[in-house]
Amino acid sequence: MSKRFYITTPIYYVNDKPHIGHTYTTVLADVFARHHRMMGEEVYFLTGTDEHGQKIEKTAAARGITPQQLADEVMPNFENLWKRMGLTNDHFVRTTHAQHKAVVQERFKQLLDTGDIYKATYKGLYSVSDEAYVTETQAKELQTQGLAHQLVELEEESYFFKLSTYEHWLIQLYEKYPDFALPDFRLNEVKQFVAPGGARGNLQDLSISRTSITWGIPVPGDDRHVVYVWFDALLNYLSACREGFWPPTLQLVGKDILRFHAVYWPAFLMAMFRQEGEDLNGELPARIRALLPKTILAHGWWLMGEDKMSKSKGNIVRPDDLLRFGNDAGRYFLLRDMQIGHDRSFSFEGFMERLNADLANGLGNLASRSLSMLQRYRGGVVPVAVLFDDLDREVAEQGRKIAPVYLALAEKHDFSGALDHLWAYLRYLDGYIVKAEPWKLAKDDANQAKLDTVLCQLYRSLRATAILVAPVMPELAQQLWESLGMAGKVVEQRFADFQYEASAPGPVGEPKPLFQRIDKETVMKEMAEPTLAAPTAVAETPVEYAPLKENIDYDTFSKTDLRVGLVITAEAVPKSKKLIKMTVDLGFETRTILGGIKEAYTPEELVGRKIVVVANLAPRTLMGFESQGMLLAASDSNSMPYLIAPPADAKPGFIVK
Ligand code: MSP
């Protein structure tokens, strides 16, 4: 039986739309999942939504809908986004699913029976935002941070989990198995929380029921209480686990929720899995360790400048901002730019610069140069290398090492380091081309074998790159794979079978650009003015309604092909009162379009705007220029034309219907 790999993301609250933070974790999980599939492992990849608790109850109440309606409305934003991005999660769990609720109740009951959960009265402070009771030390911390307003005095009956009795086992878990929580500096924070300065007796029992809200899973046998949202949420990993995959191999979390995953979660599991006779003050049994998650990996935050992103600051990066240059580009950027564990500040300029430097130039250039030389000098047939000089031997040596080094870094969860290493290698190959000067070798009959060597090594390196980056950029890797003349799907390759020097099966294809260079200025402008403003000069006259045209049937209408276009250039047509000539990007091609809008818009204000184009109208010549389509505008007989503007997120080429 092949090795199993069970990977999870946190389940996301349904009181907000997905943002870059959610996207980052889920993409990272997808990359791990794909990577481990290519390692030949059986993978189970789980994500989902966290639908109970006070936050959801409050948001729903504010909107005048039920929490279930809110959950049903928001959940698809996540599920559909992951589908649209081609993520390969095997399941999507919702905590409102009957199956999940049954497991939570069953486990709650089990712990009541074993005495790990007991009922008592809590009197003290409660943090509304964290939905948690607060110790005196924690209360002081909040006060010094100016967050005392979040605290309320509370006296209520509650069910408690005996967290304190698991302190000894938890400390052993951290000491003996330091890969339980990574990176190490985050594990240290966890240790500090459980045993500050090594002092024992700090962990207090945890309240795991609420009477203050009703939106949750009822406590079995006492439905005045609902189960605390974190007990409910953490159990998703168990309730939605696929048979045979327990325990999780890798659980990804943000640093803010590490405590829940590295303290409460293993303690709950210890309580669920422990057997009679196992001493809570003795050694942590190896049997128990083997039933706990192997590794909880905590990543840092994407920041805007120095700030955390938040709705109130209006500085949230949404997934579509990241996906505007394609899924793969967004994935590459997220993986390459974030070093796991640390925070990273996001900038659109940095994002575009990274893509231009690494994908359009770096890999894109190397691939197109190499493929064109293979075409030009060898008719696409890959020659075999015979090593000539020290440089060739060094290149071959580096080539043999690239996969093992990349894979070793990925094994340490360091994709940023792995990609950095691979791109340094690609730059090294650029240097090899410069030194070897294949264009000069080609001119001399005596140097044909040396040219074979250079071309073959470039080919092998690109093939290695296609395989290694397939989990990060599946589409781009497949395109590269095919242009190298390789058959089948690159994602079906197995890393273990890969040989740098394996022979080349087929002739290589024509070089096609792997990634279009981004015009930063145009994009920045487009983003600064996401929606189309009104024309500069508008007559303030009453609307004059034109009579309706006669009815047509749907088939007649549907013959019109309307597309979103992006104006790339615009100039006034000389001697014409009305016409502006534009170059418009339709996604799949660029067109010249003339529009009678000169009295309403200046050419400058059109560049970077999105418009709607009738894309299948027969071309027409106007003032000596061929117009290959027509733009749509609204007007009455008195007014200037108002260009029809698609929403900012619509991409060139989208069909308007
Ligand atoms: N529902 C809980 C998780 C329960 S898991 C049993 C939750 N949900 S959340 O939707 O608020 O956050 C989910 C994840 O998004 C967390 O891991 C959090 O760290 C992450 N992020 C939220 N903002 C982030 C950034 N700006 N950057 C990176 N990740 C961040 O917590």
XYZ file of C-alpha atoms and ligand atoms in Angstrom:
688
model
C 0.000 0.000 0.000
C 1.390 3.391 -0.908
C 2.035 6.010 1.738
C -0.922 8.171 2.724
C -0.946 11.916 3.021
C -3.847 13.682 4.706
C -3.720 17.460 4.403
C -6.146 20.037 5.789
C -6.771 23.776 5.697
C -8.609 25.628 8.455
C -12.316 25.748 7.764
C -13.317 29.304 6.960
C -15.931 31.387 8.740
C -18.911 32.220 6.599
C -19.264 35.788 7.832
C -16.891 37.118 5.185
C -15.966 36.629 1.551
C -12.693 34.870 0.711
C -9.576 37.040 0.707
C -5.895 36.548 0.019
C -5.345 34.893 3.438
C -7.857 32.118 2.751
C -6.607 31.813 -0.816
C -3.006 31.515 0.299
C -3.639 28.656 2.747
C -5.847 26.754 0.355
C -3.459 27.160 -2.587
C -0.577 26.072 -0.370
C -2.546 22.984 0.631
C -3.293 22.286 -3.031
C 0.393 22.528 -3.904
C 1.265 20.096 -1.104
C -1.500 17.754 -2.238
C -0.333 17.780 -5.859
C 3.292 17.454 -4.813
C 2.580 14.402 -2.694
C 0.526 12.836 -5.487
C 3.585 13.220 -7.683
C 5.547 11.538 -4.899
C 3.290 8.554 -5.519
C 1.364 8.947 -2.267
C -2.350 8.508 -1.760
C -3.636 11.955 -0.878
C -6.719 13.157 0.932
C -7.105 16.937 0.841
C -9.811 18.501 3.000
C -11.119 22.048 3.254
C -14.487 23.553 4.147
C -16.451 26.130 6.093
C -16.985 26.856 9.785
C -20.633 27.789 10.023
C -21.620 27.945 13.700
C -20.913 30.372 16.526
C -21.494 33.890 17.664
C -19.805 35.660 14.744
C -22.130 34.005 12.242
C -25.193 34.464 14.466
C -24.470 38.191 14.825
C -23.730 38.816 11.136
C -26.935 37.014 10.145
C -28.984 38.969 12.713
C -27.572 42.254 11.419
C -28.715 41.295 7.931
C -32.118 40.074 9.086
C -31.609 36.509 7.856
C -31.130 33.205 9.665
C -27.588 31.947 10.297
C -28.314 28.962 8.060
C -29.347 31.303 5.241
C -26.135 33.243 5.723
C -24.081 30.061 5.649
C -25.869 28.804 2.530
C -25.292 32.126 0.842
C -21.610 32.576 1.710
C -20.348 28.990 1.548
C -20.505 28.816 -2.293
C -18.156 31.829 -2.479
C -15.504 29.530 -1.077
C -16.474 26.277 -2.757
C -16.870 27.886 -6.197
C -13.682 29.884 -5.894
C -11.683 26.714 -5.238
C -13.364 25.072 -8.245
C -12.695 28.069 -10.458
C -9.065 27.982 -9.401
C -8.834 24.269 -10.223
C -7.943 23.261 -6.661
C -7.958 19.546 -6.054
C -9.589 19.220 -2.639
C -11.137 15.774 -2.264
C -13.921 16.974 -0.019
C -15.533 20.178 1.221
C -16.846 19.887 4.770
C -19.511 22.109 6.307
C -20.017 22.090 10.060
C -23.773 22.264 9.516
C -23.705 18.849 7.784
C -25.636 16.200 9.721
C -22.683 13.797 9.597
C -20.380 16.358 11.240
C -22.940 17.273 13.884
C -23.407 13.611 14.774
C -19.648 13.110 15.263
C -19.372 16.220 17.463
C -22.241 15.060 19.668
C -20.922 11.525 19.846
C -17.427 12.699 20.881
C -18.815 15.212 23.369
C -20.814 12.418 24.941
C -17.772 10.114 24.994
C -15.778 12.725 26.940
C -18.673 13.318 29.329
C -18.685 9.597 30.019
C -14.923 9.444 30.633
C -15.100 12.502 32.900
C -12.935 14.615 30.572
C -15.885 16.967 30.277
C -17.726 18.132 33.402
C -20.351 20.755 34.226
C -19.605 23.719 36.530
C -20.354 27.401 37.012
C -17.990 29.904 35.503
C -17.626 33.301 37.106
C -15.189 35.739 35.568
C -14.280 37.675 32.465
C -15.208 36.739 28.918
C -13.807 38.070 25.647
C -16.601 38.590 23.165
C -14.320 38.823 20.132
C -12.403 35.612 20.949
C -15.525 33.837 22.210
C -13.462 32.633 25.167
C -13.149 32.965 28.919
C -10.182 35.037 29.887
C -7.717 34.463 32.725
C -6.540 37.372 34.848
C -3.187 37.465 33.085
C -4.878 37.514 29.688
C -7.250 40.256 30.864
C -4.272 42.402 31.920
C -2.675 41.878 28.504
C -5.862 42.994 26.774
C -6.085 46.035 29.033
C -2.540 47.106 28.208
C -3.373 46.707 24.508
C -6.419 48.967 24.965
C -8.766 46.076 24.222
C -10.511 45.984 27.593
C -13.825 46.931 25.961
C -14.020 43.415 24.558
C -14.315 41.992 28.085
C -17.553 41.361 29.923
C -18.234 39.991 33.429
C -19.989 36.686 33.209
C -21.465 34.111 35.520
C -22.837 31.086 33.783
C -23.153 27.386 33.907
C -20.851 25.732 31.439
C -19.358 22.443 30.428
C -15.588 22.323 30.867
C -12.936 20.222 29.223
C -10.200 19.053 31.605
C -7.398 20.663 29.665
C -5.249 20.982 32.793
C -4.879 17.201 33.110
C -3.275 16.973 29.653
C -0.542 19.489 30.369
C 2.072 16.834 31.086
C 1.420 14.899 27.868
C 1.290 18.109 25.826
C 4.666 19.254 27.089
C 6.149 15.875 26.207
C 4.609 16.091 22.784
C 6.388 19.404 22.140
C 9.685 18.272 23.662
C 9.941 14.814 22.120
C 8.322 15.510 18.774
C 9.340 19.026 17.771
C 7.935 18.515 14.278
C 4.457 18.481 15.822
C 4.259 22.263 15.338
C 6.386 24.164 12.843
C 8.268 26.431 12.356
C 10.263 26.044 15.574
C 9.799 29.642 16.720
C 6.057 29.129 16.594
C 6.383 25.920 18.612
C 8.257 27.977 21.209
C 5.303 30.329 21.465
C 3.058 27.360 22.086
C 5.387 26.048 24.787
C 5.389 29.483 26.404
C 1.623 29.463 26.498
C 1.375 25.998 28.030
C 4.281 26.321 30.465
C 5.535 29.911 30.657
C 9.213 29.893 31.602
C 8.907 26.142 32.133
C 6.382 26.671 34.966
C 3.761 23.972 35.223
C 0.181 24.301 36.357
C -0.673 27.142 33.986
C -3.261 25.449 31.824
C -6.801 26.006 32.970
C -9.773 23.887 32.059
C -11.532 25.072 28.950
C -15.175 26.019 28.748
C -16.648 24.151 25.834
C -20.305 25.079 25.847
C -22.319 28.274 25.578
C -25.786 29.280 26.734
C -25.453 32.819 25.398
C -26.079 31.761 21.811
C -28.299 29.240 20.092
C -26.502 28.882 16.744
C -24.483 25.758 17.348
C -24.654 22.034 17.924
C -26.742 21.229 21.012
C -24.880 19.559 23.883
C -26.199 15.983 23.954
C -28.800 15.633 26.677
C -28.739 19.347 27.636
C -29.908 21.492 24.762
C -29.849 24.748 26.715
C -26.161 24.599 25.835
C -24.535 24.594 22.445
C -21.063 23.169 21.868
C -18.279 25.801 21.842
C -17.485 26.703 18.230
C -13.824 25.662 18.405
C -14.612 22.170 19.736
C -17.166 21.897 16.943
C -14.816 23.304 14.272
C -11.676 21.355 15.150
C -13.604 18.106 14.990
C -14.215 18.633 11.260
C -10.812 17.096 10.644
C -12.075 13.916 12.293
C -15.686 13.903 11.100
C -14.693 14.455 7.445
C -11.598 12.248 7.431
C -11.635 9.588 4.745
C -11.470 6.012 6.004
C -7.871 4.856 6.378
C -6.294 8.328 6.352
C -6.210 9.124 10.061
C -4.207 10.943 11.453
C -3.631 14.151 9.459
C -0.119 14.353 8.041
C -0.031 18.103 7.599
C -2.444 20.710 8.950
C -2.007 24.239 7.666
C -3.061 27.121 9.894
C -2.433 30.846 10.224
C -0.319 31.904 13.191
C -3.380 33.392 14.914
C -5.065 30.027 15.261
C -2.024 27.945 16.118
C -2.914 27.823 19.812
C -6.249 26.164 19.051
C -4.533 23.607 16.843
C -1.405 22.910 18.862
C -2.904 22.948 22.386
C -6.643 22.314 22.457
C -6.820 20.047 19.420
C -4.188 17.471 20.515
C -5.607 17.571 24.055
C -9.102 16.756 22.722
C -7.631 13.893 20.716
C -5.621 12.583 23.655
C -8.844 12.491 25.665
C -10.689 10.710 22.843
C -8.001 8.119 22.148
C -6.553 7.408 25.607
C -7.217 4.049 27.148
C -7.719 2.805 30.703
C -4.424 2.430 32.501
C -2.514 5.050 30.491
C -1.017 7.429 33.021
C -1.611 11.111 32.275
C 1.345 11.963 34.476
C 3.592 9.327 32.944
C 5.185 9.099 29.510
C 3.143 10.112 26.511
C 2.383 6.678 25.002
C 3.807 6.184 21.479
C 0.373 4.807 20.572
C -1.203 8.173 21.373
C 1.476 10.139 19.510
C 0.825 8.016 16.435
C -2.846 8.994 16.550
C -2.192 12.741 16.700
C -1.590 14.976 13.669
C 1.987 14.608 12.476
C 2.615 18.294 11.845
C 0.735 21.548 12.340
C 2.359 24.117 10.069
C 1.707 27.751 10.960
C 2.128 30.427 8.327
C 2.302 34.186 8.801
C -0.004 36.867 7.471
C -0.210 38.763 4.257
C -0.099 42.401 5.261
C -0.807 45.642 3.434
C 2.268 47.705 4.173
C 2.696 47.132 7.891
C -1.005 46.642 8.545
C -3.183 43.610 8.903
C -5.814 43.572 6.200
C -9.272 44.383 7.444
C -12.647 45.282 6.063
C -12.792 48.500 8.065
C -9.485 49.704 6.630
C -10.668 48.695 3.160
C -7.264 47.222 2.367
C -8.227 43.643 1.669
C -6.717 41.884 -1.325
C -9.388 39.703 -2.904
C -8.678 36.514 -4.844
C -9.670 38.055 -8.171
C -6.954 40.662 -7.799
C -4.491 37.799 -7.625
C -6.050 35.807 -10.420
C -6.191 38.588 -12.985
C -3.062 37.205 -14.651
C -4.232 33.600 -14.445
C -4.408 30.927 -11.759
C -0.833 29.788 -12.165
C 0.614 33.266 -11.851
C -1.275 33.846 -8.590
C -0.154 30.460 -7.263
C 3.461 31.044 -8.178
C 3.503 34.447 -6.519
C 1.893 33.236 -3.279
C 4.265 30.307 -2.948
C 7.394 32.135 -4.013
C 6.971 35.334 -2.049
C 5.806 34.022 1.331
C 8.375 32.285 3.483
C 6.369 30.009 5.692
C 6.098 31.258 9.238
C 6.845 34.897 8.492
C 4.560 37.788 7.605
C 4.792 39.298 4.171
C 3.505 42.573 2.904
C 1.650 42.563 -0.351
C 1.932 45.097 -3.149
C 0.449 44.929 -6.624
C 3.588 46.359 -8.098
C 5.726 43.735 -6.374
C 3.304 41.094 -7.609
C 3.600 42.208 -11.248
C 7.346 42.657 -10.990
C 7.747 39.133 -9.677
C 5.671 37.694 -12.533
C 7.502 39.673 -15.198
C 10.907 38.826 -13.786
C 10.365 35.130 -13.133
C 7.686 33.982 -15.556
C 7.858 36.297 -18.576
C 11.624 36.816 -18.457
C 13.240 34.041 -16.381
C 11.521 30.808 -17.337
C 9.551 32.187 -20.306
C 12.608 33.576 -22.017
C 14.795 30.588 -21.377
C 12.148 28.230 -22.744
C 11.491 30.259 -25.876
C 15.194 30.795 -26.590
C 15.988 27.119 -26.103
C 13.045 25.858 -28.124
C 13.710 28.213 -31.006
C 17.341 27.147 -31.141
C 16.299 23.500 -31.125
C 13.965 24.298 -34.008
C 16.374 26.439 -35.942
C 19.506 24.329 -35.580
C 18.135 20.790 -35.239
C 14.659 20.918 -36.792
C 13.142 20.236 -33.371
C 14.950 16.928 -32.852
C 16.724 16.823 -29.501
C 20.368 15.806 -29.907
C 22.329 13.768 -27.358
C 24.969 15.479 -25.231
C 28.581 14.419 -25.249
C 30.295 16.420 -22.561
C 33.184 18.466 -23.843
C 34.558 20.879 -21.378
C 34.441 21.749 -17.698
C 31.485 24.064 -18.171
C 29.391 21.319 -19.820
C 30.319 18.927 -17.043
C 29.387 21.483 -14.406
C 26.043 22.155 -16.102
C 25.318 18.419 -16.203
C 26.265 18.117 -12.537
C 23.959 21.011 -11.571
C 21.218 19.462 -13.698
C 21.471 16.124 -11.893
C 21.261 17.920 -8.558
C 18.349 20.219 -9.299
C 15.551 17.727 -8.617
C 16.992 16.267 -5.398
C 17.739 19.706 -3.953
C 14.322 21.095 -4.928
C 12.537 18.062 -3.501
C 14.517 18.189 -0.251
C 13.496 21.813 0.297
C 9.866 20.991 -0.490
C 10.082 18.139 2.006
C 10.982 20.764 4.609
C 7.829 22.636 3.547
C 9.994 25.338 2.017
C 8.497 25.962 -1.427
C 9.710 29.525 -1.423
C 13.272 28.273 -0.983
C 12.776 25.497 -3.537
C 11.473 27.902 -6.188
C 14.184 30.400 -5.378
C 16.778 27.677 -5.880
C 15.233 26.537 -9.151
C 15.098 30.066 -10.545
C 18.723 30.656 -9.558
C 19.494 27.556 -11.624
C 17.527 28.971 -14.579
C 19.591 32.168 -14.367
C 22.707 30.019 -14.300
C 21.523 28.404 -17.542
C 21.087 31.835 -19.105
C 24.748 32.371 -18.244
C 25.605 29.033 -19.864
C 23.986 30.177 -23.113
C 25.871 33.455 -23.007
C 29.182 31.656 -22.439
C 28.620 28.831 -24.923
C 27.328 31.176 -27.667
C 25.333 28.543 -29.575
C 24.659 31.001 -32.440
C 28.415 31.039 -33.115
C 28.748 27.263 -32.726
C 26.011 26.835 -35.319
C 28.077 28.569 -37.951
C 31.012 26.199 -37.703
C 30.849 22.547 -38.846
C 33.569 21.603 -36.403
C 31.420 22.726 -33.450
C 28.225 20.792 -34.158
C 28.769 18.214 -31.407
C 29.388 20.956 -28.877
C 26.171 22.651 -30.034
C 24.358 19.318 -29.545
C 25.593 19.308 -25.961
C 24.336 22.807 -25.209
C 20.932 22.209 -26.783
C 20.492 18.850 -25.070
C 21.345 20.261 -21.652
C 18.892 23.123 -22.078
C 16.214 20.643 -23.069
C 16.891 18.407 -20.058
C 16.836 21.333 -17.677
C 13.512 22.577 -18.996
C 12.048 19.095 -18.717
C 13.203 18.908 -15.083
C 11.663 22.340 -14.465
C 8.314 21.321 -15.982
C 8.084 18.341 -13.644
C 9.232 20.127 -10.522
C 6.925 23.115 -10.894
C 3.870 21.103 -11.962
C 2.331 21.158 -8.443
C 2.796 24.932 -8.248
C 1.810 25.862 -11.835
C -0.033 22.901 -13.334
C -1.178 24.655 -16.519
C 2.085 26.366 -17.348
C 4.012 23.166 -16.625
C 1.747 21.204 -18.970
C 2.252 23.753 -21.728
C 6.003 23.538 -21.291
C 5.822 19.742 -21.148
C 3.962 19.599 -24.447
C 6.204 22.075 -26.180
C 9.120 19.835 -25.157
C 7.442 17.082 -27.152
C 6.501 15.051 -24.068
C 3.307 12.991 -24.181
C 0.591 12.722 -21.521
C 0.041 14.775 -18.427
C 2.976 16.159 -16.535
C 1.039 15.824 -13.259
C 0.927 12.082 -13.839
C 4.708 11.909 -13.681
C 6.304 10.536 -10.526
C 9.268 12.382 -9.043
C 10.938 9.081 -8.172
C 10.933 7.959 -11.818
C 12.434 11.176 -13.065
C 15.882 10.967 -14.605
C 17.638 14.080 -15.704
C 19.437 12.238 -18.480
C 16.499 10.194 -19.820
C 16.290 10.240 -23.595
C 14.021 12.716 -25.359
C 11.034 11.037 -26.989
C 9.629 13.398 -29.577
C 10.550 16.477 -31.563
C 9.969 19.716 -29.691
C 7.164 22.047 -30.716
C 7.173 25.653 -31.818
C 7.962 27.990 -28.921
C 4.842 29.656 -27.569
C 5.121 32.314 -24.872
C 4.628 30.717 -21.454
C 3.594 33.976 -19.856
C 2.683 37.334 -21.406
C 4.685 40.204 -20.009
C 2.466 42.503 -17.943
C 2.328 46.164 -18.784
C 2.501 47.473 -15.220
C 1.551 51.060 -15.987
C -1.603 50.106 -17.882
C -2.708 47.734 -15.159
C -2.064 50.217 -12.372
C -4.092 52.791 -14.246
C -6.896 50.343 -14.821
C -6.961 49.518 -11.140
C -6.972 53.136 -10.073
C -10.054 53.724 -12.242
C -11.895 50.460 -12.028
C -15.227 51.775 -13.250
C -15.951 53.986 -16.152
C -16.784 57.565 -15.268
C -19.433 59.528 -17.120
C -18.427 61.304 -20.310
C -16.693 64.622 -19.752
C -19.478 66.717 -21.256
C -23.063 65.666 -20.685
C -26.084 67.729 -21.685
C -28.542 68.169 -18.793
C -31.678 67.622 -20.860
C -34.683 65.394 -20.174
C -34.432 61.876 -21.547
C -36.031 61.434 -24.929
C -37.344 57.902 -25.226
C -36.928 56.401 -28.684
C -39.772 54.115 -29.797
C -39.134 50.397 -29.150
C -38.031 48.322 -32.100
C -40.080 45.304 -33.076
C -39.634 42.032 -31.127
C -37.016 39.521 -32.147
C -36.699 35.962 -30.928
C -33.873 34.788 -28.676
C -32.098 32.980 -31.487
C -31.811 36.205 -33.431
C -30.408 38.015 -30.390
C -28.009 35.228 -29.540
C -26.298 35.573 -32.911
C -24.702 38.757 -31.574
C -21.357 38.046 -29.933
C -20.756 40.634 -27.235
C -17.383 40.621 -25.483
C -15.551 42.489 -22.776
C -12.616 44.417 -24.251
C -9.782 46.402 -22.707
C -8.705 49.600 -24.484
C -4.935 49.456 -24.906
C -4.354 52.510 -27.110
C -6.627 55.319 -28.305
C -6.109 58.200 -30.718
C -8.320 60.744 -32.399
C -8.918 60.064 -36.108
C -7.551 63.099 -37.988
C -10.172 65.252 -39.685
C -13.032 63.392 -38.036
C -15.346 65.198 -35.591
C -16.500 62.055 -33.864
C -14.148 59.145 -34.359
C -11.569 57.706 -32.005
C -9.430 54.788 -33.138
C -8.655 52.240 -30.433
C -6.682 49.049 -30.062
C -8.798 46.743 -27.947
C -7.643 43.571 -26.226
C -10.358 40.903 -26.424
C -8.352 38.362 -24.438
C -7.916 35.946 -27.339
C -6.928 38.653 -29.868
C -6.420 42.377 -30.356
C -8.675 44.438 -32.640
C -8.760 47.909 -34.118
C -12.098 49.508 -33.319
C -13.377 52.917 -34.276
C -15.989 54.578 -32.089
C -17.945 57.805 -32.511
C -17.215 59.048 -29.013
C -14.712 61.857 -29.532
C -17.111 64.533 -28.294
C -17.625 62.683 -25.020
C -14.257 61.110 -24.224
C -10.637 62.067 -24.713
C -8.305 59.338 -26.023
C -6.281 59.522 -22.761
C -9.231 58.711 -20.563
C -10.129 55.690 -22.664
C -6.828 53.864 -22.285
C -7.029 51.171 -19.622
C -10.850 51.128 -19.571
C -13.024 48.137 -20.132
C -15.783 48.340 -22.719
C -18.322 46.058 -24.354
C -17.670 45.171 -27.990
C -19.885 43.623 -30.677
C -17.228 41.171 -31.755
C -18.863 39.437 -34.723
C -19.938 42.446 -36.723
C -18.556 42.442 -40.267
C -15.589 44.866 -40.492
C -16.317 48.333 -41.878
C -14.007 51.024 -43.226
C -14.446 54.462 -41.664
C -12.310 57.465 -42.668
C -9.792 55.128 -44.263
C -9.447 52.771 -41.267
C -10.965 49.315 -40.920
C -13.043 48.975 -37.746
C -13.109 45.326 -36.605
C -16.065 45.602 -34.249
C -18.294 48.111 -32.549
C -18.389 49.388 -29.008
C -21.580 49.728 -27.012
C -22.713 52.987 -25.503
C -25.959 54.312 -24.021
C -27.581 57.558 -25.098
C -30.770 59.221 -26.183
C -30.982 61.480 -29.164
C -29.946 64.519 -27.070
C -27.164 63.099 -24.974
C -23.558 62.175 -25.514
C -22.801 58.478 -25.610
C -22.064 56.856 -22.235
C -19.767 53.899 -22.748
C -21.130 50.661 -21.318
C -18.698 49.564 -18.630
C -18.380 45.945 -17.515
C -17.619 45.469 -13.808
C -13.943 45.910 -12.884
C -13.473 42.165 -12.313
C -14.704 41.086 -15.766
C -11.783 40.006 -17.923
C -11.163 40.781 -21.611
C -12.829 38.115 -23.704
C -15.699 37.472 -21.268
C -18.980 36.968 -23.092
C -21.701 39.528 -22.347
C -25.158 37.979 -22.571
N -12.935 29.224 11.461
C -11.641 29.437 11.995
C -10.749 28.238 11.731
C -11.267 26.945 12.281
S -10.246 25.610 11.859
C -10.828 24.353 12.746
C -11.011 30.679 11.376
N -11.524 31.074 10.214
S -11.084 32.396 9.414
O -11.882 32.370 8.222
O -11.195 33.549 10.229
O -9.570 32.298 9.086
C -9.030 31.232 8.435
C -7.567 31.357 8.163
O -7.254 32.522 7.403
C -6.690 31.413 9.412
O -5.702 30.422 9.287
C -6.070 32.788 9.362
O -4.778 32.786 9.868
C -6.042 33.032 7.874
N -5.881 34.445 7.583
C -6.750 35.466 7.823
N -6.175 36.629 7.403
C -4.942 36.375 6.885
C -3.986 37.117 6.173
N -4.100 38.415 5.978
N -2.916 36.431 5.680
C -2.786 35.072 5.769
N -3.690 34.356 6.401
C -4.654 34.999 7.170
O -10.092 31.226 11.947
